[in-house]
CSV table of C-alpha atoms in Angstrom, one decimal:
chain,number,residue,atom,x,y,z
N,18,MET,CA,0.0,0.1,0.1
N,19,LYS,CA,1.4,3.8,-0.4
N,20,LYS,CA,0.9,4.4,3.2
N,21,TRP,CA,0.7,2.1,6.4
N,22,LEU,CA,-2.4,-0.3,6.3
N,23,LEU,CA,-3.6,1.4,9.8
N,24,SER,CA,-3.4,5.0,8.2
N,25,ALA,CA,-5.1,4.3,5.0
N,26,CYS,CA,-7.9,2.5,6.3
N,27,ALA,CA,-8.7,4.0,10.0
N,28,ILE,CA,-12.1,5.1,8.9
N,29,MET,CA,-13.2,2.5,7.1
N,30,ILE,CA,-15.1,1.6,10.2
N,31,GLY,CA,-18.4,3.6,9.7
N,32,ALA,CA,-16.9,6.6,7.9
N,33,SER,CA,-14.7,4.3,5.1
N,34,LEU,CA,-12.1,6.2,3.9
N,35,SER,CA,-12.0,6.3,0.2
N,36,GLY,CA,-8.4,5.0,0.0
N,37,CYS,CA,-9.3,1.7,0.7
N,38,SER,CA,-12.7,1.6,0.1
N,39,ASN,CA,-13.5,3.8,-3.2
N,40,SER,CA,-11.9,4.3,-6.6
N,41,SER,CA,-12.6,8.1,-6.5
N,42,SER,CA,-9.8,8.9,-4.0
N,43,THR,CA,-6.1,8.9,-4.7
N,44,THR,CA,-5.0,9.9,-1.1
N,45,ALA,CA,-4.4,6.7,0.6
N,46,ALA,CA,-3.3,2.9,0.3
N,47,ASN,CA,-5.8,1.1,-1.9
N,48,THR,CA,-7.7,-1.9,-0.3
N,49,LYS,CA,-4.9,-5.2,0.5
N,50,SER,CA,-1.8,-4.6,2.1
N,51,THR,CA,1.7,-4.3,0.3
N,52,ASP,CA,4.6,-5.2,2.4
N,53,GLN,CA,7.7,-3.4,2.4
N,54,LYS,CA,9.4,-6.3,0.8
N,55,SER,CA,7.8,-5.3,-2.6
N,56,GLN,CA,10.3,-2.3,-2.8
N,57,GLN,CA,12.9,-5.1,-2.9
N,58,SER,CA,11.3,-7.2,-5.9
N,59,ASP,CA,10.8,-3.8,-7.7
N,60,LYS,CA,14.7,-3.7,-8.3
N,61,ASN,CA,14.7,-6.8,-10.3
N,62,THR,CA,11.3,-6.5,-12.6
N,63,ASP,CA,12.6,-4.3,-14.9
N,64,GLN,CA,15.2,-7.0,-16.1
N,65,SER,CA,12.9,-9.8,-16.4
N,66,ALA,CA,9.5,-8.5,-16.7
N,67,ASN,CA,8.5,-10.5,-19.6
N,68,ASN,CA,11.2,-12.7,-20.8
N,69,ASN,CA,9.6,-15.2,-22.9
N,70,THR,CA,11.5,-18.0,-21.8
N,71,LYS,CA,13.6,-19.1,-18.8
N,72,GLY,CA,15.9,-21.8,-19.9
N,73,ASP,CA,13.9,-24.1,-21.9
N,74,LYS,CA,10.6,-23.3,-20.4
N,75,LYS,CA,8.1,-20.4,-21.1
N,76,ASN,CA,8.1,-17.9,-18.5
N,77,LEU,CA,4.9,-16.5,-17.1
N,78,VAL,CA,5.3,-13.4,-15.3
N,79,VAL,CA,2.7,-12.1,-12.9
N,80,TRP,CA,2.7,-8.7,-11.2
N,81,THR,CA,0.8,-8.0,-7.8
N,82,PHE,CA,1.4,-5.4,-4.8
N,83,ALA,CA,-0.1,-7.4,-1.8
N,84,ASN,CA,2.0,-9.5,0.1
N,85,THR,CA,-0.7,-11.9,0.7
N,86,HIS,CA,-1.7,-12.4,-3.0
N,87,THR,CA,2.0,-13.1,-3.5
N,88,LYS,CA,1.6,-16.1,-0.9
N,89,TYR,CA,-1.3,-17.3,-2.7
N,90,TYR,CA,-0.1,-17.4,-6.0
N,91,GLU,CA,3.4,-18.9,-5.1
N,92,ASP,CA,1.1,-21.6,-3.5
N,93,VAL,CA,-1.0,-22.1,-6.8
N,94,LYS,CA,2.3,-21.9,-8.8
N,95,LYS,CA,3.3,-25.5,-7.5
N,96,GLN,CA,0.2,-26.9,-8.8
N,97,PHE,CA,0.3,-25.0,-12.1
N,98,GLU,CA,3.9,-25.8,-12.8
N,99,SER,CA,3.3,-29.4,-12.1
N,100,GLU,CA,0.3,-29.7,-14.7
N,101,HIS,CA,2.5,-27.6,-17.1
N,102,PRO,CA,6.2,-28.6,-16.7
N,103,ASP,CA,7.2,-26.5,-19.7
N,104,VAL,CA,6.3,-23.2,-17.7
N,105,ASN,CA,7.9,-21.3,-15.2
N,106,VAL,CA,5.8,-18.8,-13.1
N,107,ASP,CA,7.8,-15.7,-12.3
N,108,ILE,CA,5.5,-13.9,-9.5
N,109,LYS,CA,6.8,-10.2,-9.0
N,110,LEU,CA,5.9,-8.1,-5.7
N,111,LEU,CA,5.8,-4.4,-6.5
N,112,GLU,CA,4.9,-1.4,-4.4
N,113,TYR,CA,1.6,-0.4,-4.9
N,114,GLY,CA,2.5,2.9,-6.7
N,115,ALA,CA,5.4,1.4,-8.7
N,116,LEU,CA,3.4,-1.5,-10.1
N,117,TYR,CA,0.9,0.9,-11.8
N,118,ASP,CA,3.6,3.5,-12.9
N,119,LYS,CA,5.6,0.8,-14.6
N,120,TYR,CA,2.5,-0.7,-16.5
N,121,THR,CA,1.8,2.9,-17.7
N,122,VAL,CA,5.4,3.1,-19.1
N,123,VAL,CA,4.5,-0.5,-20.4
N,124,THR,CA,1.4,0.8,-22.2
N,125,LYS,CA,3.1,4.0,-23.8
N,126,SER,CA,6.2,1.8,-24.9
N,127,GLY,CA,4.1,-0.7,-27.1
N,128,GLY,CA,4.4,-3.5,-24.7
N,129,LYS,CA,7.9,-3.6,-23.7
N,130,ASP,CA,8.8,-5.4,-20.6
N,131,ALA,CA,5.2,-6.0,-19.9
N,132,PRO,CA,4.1,-8.7,-17.8
N,133,ASP,CA,1.4,-11.6,-18.6
N,134,LEU,CA,-0.7,-11.0,-15.3
N,135,ILE,CA,-1.1,-8.2,-13.5
N,136,ASP,CA,-3.4,-7.4,-9.9
N,137,VAL,CA,-5.3,-4.1,-11.0
N,138,GLU,CA,-6.7,-2.4,-7.7
N,139,GLN,CA,-10.1,-1.3,-8.6
N,140,SER,CA,-9.3,2.5,-8.1
N,141,ALA,CA,-6.0,1.9,-10.5
N,142,PHE,CA,-8.3,0.7,-13.2
N,143,ALA,CA,-9.9,4.0,-13.9
N,144,ARG,CA,-6.1,5.4,-15.2
N,145,TYR,CA,-6.2,2.6,-17.9
N,146,ILE,CA,-9.5,2.7,-19.7
N,147,ASN,CA,-9.7,6.5,-21.5
N,148,GLY,CA,-9.2,5.3,-25.2
N,149,SER,CA,-7.8,2.0,-25.8
N,150,VAL,CA,-7.8,-0.7,-22.7
N,151,PRO,CA,-4.5,-2.2,-22.1
N,152,PHE,CA,-5.6,-5.1,-21.0
N,153,GLU,CA,-7.2,-8.4,-22.6
N,154,PRO,CA,-11.0,-8.8,-22.8
N,155,LEU,CA,-12.2,-12.0,-21.0
N,156,ASP,CA,-15.7,-12.4,-22.2
N,157,SER,CA,-14.8,-15.2,-25.0
N,158,TYR,CA,-12.5,-17.0,-22.2
N,159,LEU,CA,-15.5,-16.9,-19.7
N,160,GLN,CA,-18.1,-18.1,-22.3
N,161,LYS,CA,-16.0,-20.9,-23.3
N,162,ASN,CA,-15.6,-22.0,-19.8
N,163,LYS,CA,-19.1,-21.5,-18.8
N,164,LEU,CA,-18.0,-19.0,-16.1
N,165,THR,CA,-19.6,-15.9,-17.4
N,166,ASP,CA,-22.0,-16.1,-14.0
N,167,ALA,CA,-19.2,-17.4,-11.8
N,168,ILE,CA,-18.8,-13.9,-10.2
N,169,PRO,CA,-21.7,-11.6,-9.4
N,170,LYS,CA,-21.8,-8.9,-11.9
N,171,GLY,CA,-21.8,-6.2,-9.1
N,172,ARG,CA,-18.4,-7.4,-8.3
N,173,GLN,CA,-17.2,-7.6,-12.3
N,174,ALA,CA,-18.9,-4.0,-12.9
N,175,LEU,CA,-15.5,-2.8,-11.7
N,176,TYR,CA,-13.3,-4.1,-14.4
N,177,THR,CA,-15.9,-4.2,-17.0
N,178,VAL,CA,-15.8,-1.6,-20.3
N,179,ASP,CA,-18.4,-1.1,-22.8
N,180,GLY,CA,-20.1,-4.4,-21.6
N,181,LYS,CA,-16.5,-6.4,-21.8
N,182,PRO,CA,-15.0,-7.7,-18.6
N,183,TYR,CA,-10.9,-6.9,-18.4
N,184,GLY,CA,-10.4,-8.4,-15.0
N,185,ILE,CA,-11.5,-11.1,-12.3
N,186,GLU,CA,-12.3,-10.1,-8.8
N,187,ILE,CA,-11.2,-12.2,-6.3
N,188,ALA,CA,-13.0,-10.6,-3.0
N,189,ALA,CA,-16.5,-10.3,-2.4
N,190,CYS,CA,-15.8,-7.3,-0.4
N,191,VAL,CA,-19.5,-7.1,1.1
N,192,SER,CA,-20.2,-4.9,3.8
N,193,ALA,CA,-22.0,-5.7,7.3
N,194,LEU,CA,-22.6,-3.4,10.5
N,195,TYR,CA,-20.2,-4.5,13.2
N,196,TYR,CA,-21.4,-3.6,16.5
N,197,ARG,CA,-20.2,-4.0,20.3
N,198,LYS,CA,-22.7,-6.8,21.0
N,199,ASP,CA,-21.9,-6.6,25.0
N,200,ILE,CA,-22.5,-2.7,25.3
N,201,TYR,CA,-25.9,-3.0,23.6
N,202,ASP,CA,-26.8,-6.0,25.0
N,203,LYS,CA,-26.3,-4.4,28.5
N,204,ALA,CA,-28.3,-1.1,27.2
N,205,GLY,CA,-31.0,-3.5,26.3
N,206,ILE,CA,-30.8,-2.9,22.6
N,207,ASP,CA,-31.2,-6.0,20.4
N,208,VAL,CA,-29.4,-4.9,17.1
N,209,SER,CA,-30.6,-7.6,15.1
N,210,LYS,CA,-34.3,-6.9,15.2
N,211,ILE,CA,-33.0,-3.2,14.1
N,212,LYS,CA,-34.2,-2.7,10.5
N,213,THR,CA,-33.2,0.9,9.4
N,214,TRP,CA,-30.5,3.3,9.9
N,215,ASP,CA,-33.3,5.6,11.6
N,216,GLU,CA,-34.1,3.0,14.1
N,217,PHE,CA,-30.5,2.4,14.7
N,218,MET,CA,-29.7,6.0,15.3
N,219,GLU,CA,-32.3,6.6,17.7
N,220,ALA,CA,-31.8,3.3,19.6
N,221,SER,CA,-28.0,4.4,19.9
N,222,LYS,CA,-28.5,7.9,21.1
N,223,LYS,CA,-28.4,6.7,24.7
N,224,LEU,CA,-24.9,5.2,24.2
N,225,THR,CA,-23.1,8.3,22.9
N,226,GLY,CA,-22.0,11.0,25.3
N,227,LYS,CA,-18.9,13.2,25.9
N,228,ASP,CA,-16.2,11.8,23.9
N,229,LYS,CA,-18.3,8.5,23.2
N,230,PHE,CA,-19.6,8.1,19.3
N,231,ILE,CA,-20.9,5.0,17.7
N,232,PHE,CA,-18.8,5.5,14.9
N,233,SER,CA,-15.5,6.9,14.3
N,234,GLY,CA,-15.4,9.7,11.4
N,235,THR,CA,-13.4,11.8,9.4
N,236,LEU,CA,-13.3,15.8,8.0
N,237,LYS,CA,-14.0,14.5,4.6
N,238,ASP,CA,-17.3,12.5,3.7
N,239,GLN,CA,-16.4,11.4,0.2
N,240,GLY,CA,-15.8,7.7,1.4
N,241,THR,CA,-18.6,7.2,3.6
N,242,PHE,CA,-20.8,8.8,1.2
N,243,GLU,CA,-19.9,6.4,-1.9
N,244,MET,CA,-20.6,3.7,0.3
N,245,LEU,CA,-24.0,4.6,1.4
N,246,LEU,CA,-24.7,5.8,-2.2
N,247,ARG,CA,-24.0,2.5,-3.4
N,248,GLN,CA,-26.6,1.1,-0.5
N,249,GLU,CA,-29.0,3.2,-2.2
N,250,GLY,CA,-29.2,2.0,-5.6
N,251,GLY,CA,-26.6,4.9,-6.8
N,252,ASP,CA,-23.1,5.3,-7.7
N,253,ILE,CA,-20.6,7.9,-8.5
N,254,VAL,CA,-20.7,6.4,-12.1
N,255,THR,CA,-24.1,5.1,-13.6
N,256,ALA,CA,-24.3,1.8,-15.3
N,257,ASP,CA,-24.2,3.6,-18.5
N,258,GLY,CA,-20.9,5.5,-17.5
N,259,LYS,CA,-22.6,9.1,-16.5
N,260,ILE,CA,-22.4,11.0,-13.3
N,261,GLY,CA,-24.7,9.4,-10.9
N,262,PHE,CA,-24.4,11.0,-7.4
N,263,ASN,CA,-26.0,14.2,-8.1
N,264,THR,CA,-29.7,12.6,-7.2
N,265,SER,CA,-31.9,12.6,-4.6
N,266,GLU,CA,-30.6,9.4,-3.0
N,267,GLY,CA,-27.5,11.4,-2.9
N,268,VAL,CA,-28.7,14.2,-1.1
N,269,SER,CA,-30.4,11.8,1.3
N,270,VAL,CA,-27.0,10.0,2.1
N,271,LEU,CA,-25.5,13.4,2.9
N,272,LYS,CA,-27.8,14.6,4.9
N,273,ARG,CA,-27.8,11.2,7.1
N,274,ILE,CA,-24.0,11.7,7.4
N,275,ARG,CA,-24.5,15.4,8.6
N,276,ALA,CA,-27.2,14.1,11.2
N,277,TRP,CA,-25.1,11.4,12.5
N,278,LYS,CA,-22.4,14.1,13.2
N,279,ASP,CA,-24.5,16.4,14.6
N,280,ALA,CA,-26.4,13.9,16.9
N,281,GLY,CA,-22.9,12.7,18.2
N,282,ILE,CA,-23.4,9.5,16.5
N,283,MET,CA,-20.1,9.7,14.2
N,284,ASP,CA,-16.9,11.5,15.1
N,285,LYS,CA,-16.4,14.5,13.2
N,286,SER,CA,-12.7,13.6,13.1
N,287,SER,CA,-10.6,10.4,14.3
N,288,PRO,CA,-7.4,9.2,15.0
N,289,ASP,CA,-5.2,7.4,12.6
N,290,GLY,CA,-2.8,4.5,13.1
N,291,PRO,CA,-2.8,2.9,16.2
N,292,GLN,CA,-4.5,5.8,18.2
N,293,LEU,CA,-7.5,4.4,16.2
N,294,TRP,CA,-7.6,1.1,17.4
N,295,GLU,CA,-6.7,2.3,21.3
N,296,ALA,CA,-10.0,4.5,20.7
N,297,PHE,CA,-11.9,1.4,19.9
N,298,LYS,CA,-10.3,-0.7,22.9
N,299,LYS,CA,-11.5,2.5,25.1
N,300,ASP,CA,-15.1,2.1,24.1
N,301,LYS,CA,-14.7,5.6,22.5
N,302,TYR,CA,-16.4,3.9,19.3
N,303,ILE,CA,-18.5,0.9,19.7
N,304,ALA,CA,-19.8,0.1,15.8
N,305,GLY,CA,-18.7,0.7,12.3
N,306,PHE,CA,-19.8,-0.8,8.9
N,307,GLY,CA,-17.4,-2.2,6.1
N,308,ALA,CA,-16.1,-4.9,4.0
N,309,ASP,CA,-14.7,-8.2,5.6
N,310,TRP,CA,-11.2,-6.9,5.8
N,311,TRP,CA,-12.0,-4.6,7.9
N,312,ALA,CA,-13.5,-7.2,10.3
N,313,GLY,CA,-10.0,-8.5,10.0
N,314,PHE,CA,-8.5,-5.4,11.1
N,315,LEU,CA,-10.6,-5.8,14.2
N,316,LEU,CA,-8.9,-9.2,14.8
N,317,GLN,CA,-5.6,-7.7,14.1
N,318,TYR,CA,-5.7,-4.7,15.7
N,319,ALA,CA,-7.8,-4.9,18.7
N,320,PRO,CA,-7.5,-8.4,19.9
N,321,GLU,CA,-8.6,-7.5,23.5
N,322,LEU,CA,-12.1,-7.1,22.4
N,323,SER,CA,-12.5,-10.9,21.3
N,324,GLY,CA,-15.8,-12.1,22.0
N,325,LYS,CA,-17.4,-8.6,22.4
N,326,TRP,CA,-18.3,-8.2,18.8
N,327,ALA,CA,-21.2,-9.2,16.4
N,328,ALA,CA,-22.1,-8.7,12.8
N,329,VAL,CA,-25.9,-8.5,11.0
N,330,PRO,CA,-26.6,-6.9,7.8
N,331,MET,CA,-26.4,-3.3,7.3
N,332,PRO,CA,-29.9,-1.2,8.8
N,333,LEU,CA,-31.7,-0.3,5.3
N,334,GLY,CA,-32.2,3.5,4.0
N,335,GLY,CA,-34.5,4.6,1.7
N,336,PRO,CA,-36.9,2.9,-0.5
N,337,ASN,CA,-34.2,1.3,-3.1
N,338,SER,CA,-31.6,0.2,-0.3
N,339,VAL,CA,-30.2,-3.2,0.3
N,340,PRO,CA,-28.8,-4.8,3.3
N,341,THR,CA,-24.9,-4.3,2.3
N,342,THR,CA,-22.8,-2.1,0.0
N,343,VAL,CA,-19.2,-2.8,-1.3
N,344,ALA,CA,-16.0,-1.1,-0.5
N,345,GLY,CA,-12.6,-2.2,-2.3
N,346,GLY,CA,-11.5,-4.9,-4.7
N,347,THR,CA,-8.5,-6.2,-7.0
N,348,GLY,CA,-8.8,-7.7,-10.0
N,349,MET,CA,-6.4,-9.9,-12.0
N,350,ALA,CA,-6.1,-9.0,-15.9
N,351,ILE,CA,-4.2,-10.2,-18.6
N,352,SER,CA,-2.1,-7.9,-20.4
N,353,LYS,CA,-3.1,-6.9,-23.7
N,354,PHE,CA,0.7,-7.3,-24.6
N,355,SER,CA,1.1,-10.9,-23.5
N,356,LYS,CA,2.4,-13.3,-25.5
N,357,ASN,CA,1.0,-15.9,-23.6
N,358,LYS,CA,-2.8,-15.3,-23.3
N,359,ASP,CA,-4.0,-18.5,-23.3
N,360,LEU,CA,-1.5,-20.0,-20.5
N,361,ALA,CA,-2.1,-16.5,-18.6
N,362,TRP,CA,-5.9,-17.4,-18.9
N,363,GLU,CA,-5.4,-21.1,-17.7
N,364,PHE,CA,-3.4,-19.3,-14.7
N,365,LEU,CA,-5.9,-16.8,-13.7
N,366,LYS,CA,-8.8,-19.5,-14.1
N,367,LEU,CA,-6.7,-21.7,-11.5
N,368,THR,CA,-6.4,-18.8,-8.9
N,369,HIS,CA,-9.6,-16.8,-9.2
N,370,LEU,CA,-12.4,-19.3,-10.4
N,371,ASP,CA,-11.2,-22.9,-9.3
N,372,THR,CA,-13.4,-23.4,-6.0
N,373,LYS,CA,-10.9,-25.5,-4.3
N,374,GLU,CA,-8.2,-22.8,-4.9
N,375,VAL,CA,-10.3,-19.8,-4.2
N,376,VAL,CA,-11.0,-21.5,-0.7
N,377,LYS,CA,-7.2,-22.0,-0.3
N,378,SER,CA,-7.1,-18.2,-0.9
N,379,PHE,CA,-9.5,-17.3,1.8
N,380,GLN,CA,-7.2,-19.2,4.3
N,381,ILE,CA,-3.9,-17.2,2.9
N,382,ILE,CA,-5.5,-13.9,2.2
N,383,ASN,CA,-8.4,-14.0,4.7
N,384,LEU,CA,-10.9,-12.2,2.4
N,385,PHE,CA,-14.3,-13.6,1.6
N,386,PRO,CA,-13.9,-14.8,-1.8
N,387,ALA,CA,-16.3,-13.3,-4.8
N,388,LEU,CA,-16.5,-16.8,-6.7
N,389,MET,CA,-19.8,-17.7,-5.7
N,390,SER,CA,-19.3,-21.4,-6.0
N,391,ALA,CA,-16.8,-21.2,-2.9
N,392,ALA,CA,-19.4,-19.6,-0.6
N,393,SER,CA,-20.8,-22.7,0.7
N,394,ASP,CA,-17.4,-24.7,1.2
N,395,PRO,CA,-17.2,-25.7,4.7
N,396,ILE,CA,-13.8,-24.6,5.4
N,397,LEU,CA,-15.1,-21.0,5.1
N,398,HIS,CA,-17.6,-21.5,7.8
N,399,ALA,CA,-15.3,-23.6,10.3
N,400,LYS,CA,-14.4,-22.4,13.5
N,401,SER,CA,-11.3,-20.2,13.5
N,402,LYS,CA,-9.9,-16.8,15.3
N,403,MET,CA,-12.4,-14.7,13.3
N,404,THR,CA,-15.6,-16.7,14.7
N,405,GLU,CA,-14.1,-16.6,18.3
N,406,TYR,CA,-13.7,-12.8,17.8
N,407,PHE,CA,-17.2,-12.5,17.1
N,408,GLY,CA,-18.6,-14.5,19.6
N,409,GLY,CA,-19.1,-17.9,17.8
N,410,GLN,CA,-20.9,-16.5,14.8
N,411,ASP,CA,-20.4,-17.8,11.3
N,412,LEU,CA,-19.4,-14.6,9.4
N,413,ALA,CA,-19.0,-16.5,6.3
N,414,GLU,CA,-22.9,-17.3,6.2
N,415,LEU,CA,-23.3,-13.9,7.0
N,416,TYR,CA,-21.2,-12.9,3.9
N,417,GLY,CA,-22.4,-15.5,1.6
N,418,ASN,CA,-26.3,-14.3,2.1
N,419,LEU,CA,-25.1,-10.7,1.2
N,420,ILE,CA,-23.2,-11.4,-1.9
N,421,PRO,CA,-26.3,-11.8,-4.2
N,422,LYS,CA,-28.0,-8.8,-2.9
N,423,ALA,CA,-24.4,-6.2,-3.3
N,424,PRO,CA,-24.7,-3.6,-5.6
N,425,ASN,CA,-22.8,-2.4,-8.3
N,426,GLN,CA,-19.7,-0.5,-8.4
N,427,ASN,CA,-19.5,1.0,-11.9
N,428,GLN,CA,-16.2,2.2,-13.5
N,429,ALA,CA,-15.1,5.2,-15.6
N,430,TRP,CA,-12.2,6.7,-16.7
N,431,TRP,CA,-12.8,9.9,-15.0
N,432,ARG,CA,-13.8,9.0,-11.3
N,433,PRO,CA,-10.6,10.2,-10.2
N,434,LEU,CA,-11.8,13.7,-11.2
N,435,VAL,CA,-14.7,13.5,-8.7
N,436,THR,CA,-12.3,13.4,-5.8
N,437,LYS,CA,-10.7,16.7,-7.1
N,438,ALA,CA,-14.1,18.5,-7.4
N,439,TRP,CA,-15.3,17.1,-4.1
N,440,GLU,CA,-12.3,18.6,-2.2
N,441,LYS,CA,-12.6,21.8,-4.1
N,442,TYR,CA,-16.4,22.4,-2.6
N,443,GLU,CA,-16.2,20.4,0.6
N,444,PRO,CA,-14.9,23.0,3.0
N,445,ASP,CA,-17.8,25.3,2.2
N,446,TYR,CA,-20.5,22.6,2.5
N,447,GLN,CA,-18.7,21.4,5.9
N,448,LYS,CA,-19.1,25.1,7.1
N,449,GLY,CA,-22.6,25.1,6.1
N,450,LYS,CA,-22.0,27.8,3.5
N,451,ILE,CA,-23.6,25.4,0.7
N,452,SER,CA,-26.6,23.3,0.9
N,453,PRO,CA,-26.2,19.1,0.2
N,454,GLU,CA,-28.2,20.1,-2.9
N,455,ASP,CA,-26.0,22.6,-3.8
N,456,PHE,CA,-22.7,20.9,-2.9
N,457,LEU,CA,-23.6,17.8,-5.1
N,458,ALA,CA,-24.6,20.1,-8.0
N,459,ASN,CA,-21.5,22.1,-7.9
N,460,VAL,CA,-19.4,19.0,-7.8
N,461,ALA,CA,-21.1,17.5,-10.9
N,462,LYS,CA,-20.9,20.4,-12.7
N,463,GLU,CA,-16.8,20.6,-11.8
N,464,THR,CA,-16.3,17.1,-12.7
N,465,GLN,CA,-18.3,17.5,-16.3
N,466,ASN,CA,-16.3,20.4,-16.8
N,467,SER,CA,-12.8,18.5,-16.1
N,468,MET,CA,-14.1,15.7,-18.3
N,469,ASP,CA,-14.8,17.9,-21.2
N,470,ALA,CA,-11.7,19.8,-20.8
N,471,GLU,CA,-9.7,16.3,-20.7
N,472,LYS,CA,-11.7,15.5,-24.0
N,473,SER,CA,-10.7,18.4,-26.0
N,474,ARG,CA,-7.1,18.2,-25.0
N,475,GLN,CA,-7.0,14.7,-26.5
N,476,ASN,CA,-8.6,15.9,-29.6
């Protein structure tokens, strides 16, 4: 990741920093953790990125930015190479930013030193789709192998351009509401019976007080806004690639966030890094909503709270609301410049679309898989440190039930422009100088102007 994981994802807890959760942000690390070892691997990548042979064997080069993904791919590599004795799989771990900078150079140099396969984090994907997409379309491969519906369409939307899929998502990234069951139970509040956000806010008010909140928060609302907008059936980008946030649903979401802050449900600013988790340990924050990887953060950074947490579907908002949202994601793509495309597909199919191997990815990466055939595997539902942390609850069952209901997160090359426009007008919005309606209208207009200017520049 570009920054330390804790700082990057500190507010996913209900205020979800857009660095980890949303493609529009460029301000923090993106989804999964990149180990510092990647910087060492970086040094050797230019020299061997796409040597087609290694000795007498074909060389299949894979780029990734996540240490956990590297471990998983190294494990799958053993089986793949045993089935393809004439192939050497060369897995390169790069620092997050360096990986995509290198691939940008590859695209501008006509494919020189291109990898065969590349992990594309969902927010980085946008930088490659303003024009000719430098990845191989996968629709024919999926159709041939009868795998078109293997991954929920909402997850595949992140890597789809003009109806063609260019990547395969590895993680479901569906979100739930996590809460301190011990505290809510003591207060006589049965969160499992709460159906709406209004009911949750009203019930939770008595648990707030001086320096006591339900959710952590941030001065910037974009990450939280995007998650909650998707829950309401909207998104920054519409399904047909247009601006989608300047809507009545968008206004309602902004007003909900402001109401939470005004009522003391959500903190207006939270600490980063270790201080954030210390605040959870001291009961300053007692709930949050986020993807499965956020639950993993709790387990890793607040182990003292084991047995005190529970999870339920997210409460509903408006009439189009669903009980979950999505946050984050990384898809594997085949480089347009690969000279081993069919072989690359076979490796991609094994790592992302083979039920047995994908279940193994859960054990190594600790992310609930996007592959729907893996959701019911007993290994995902076995007792573990995670189930113990959540009082014996089977989170895999919860996530499995939410996957079919997960909303789309649509993709467009201009998504990063929304963040620039948002940051331009947010100070005045937070100071109350402009209304939610005017704020979203201003952001939409600024984004459209930037899109038009970019198109004019290209022409």
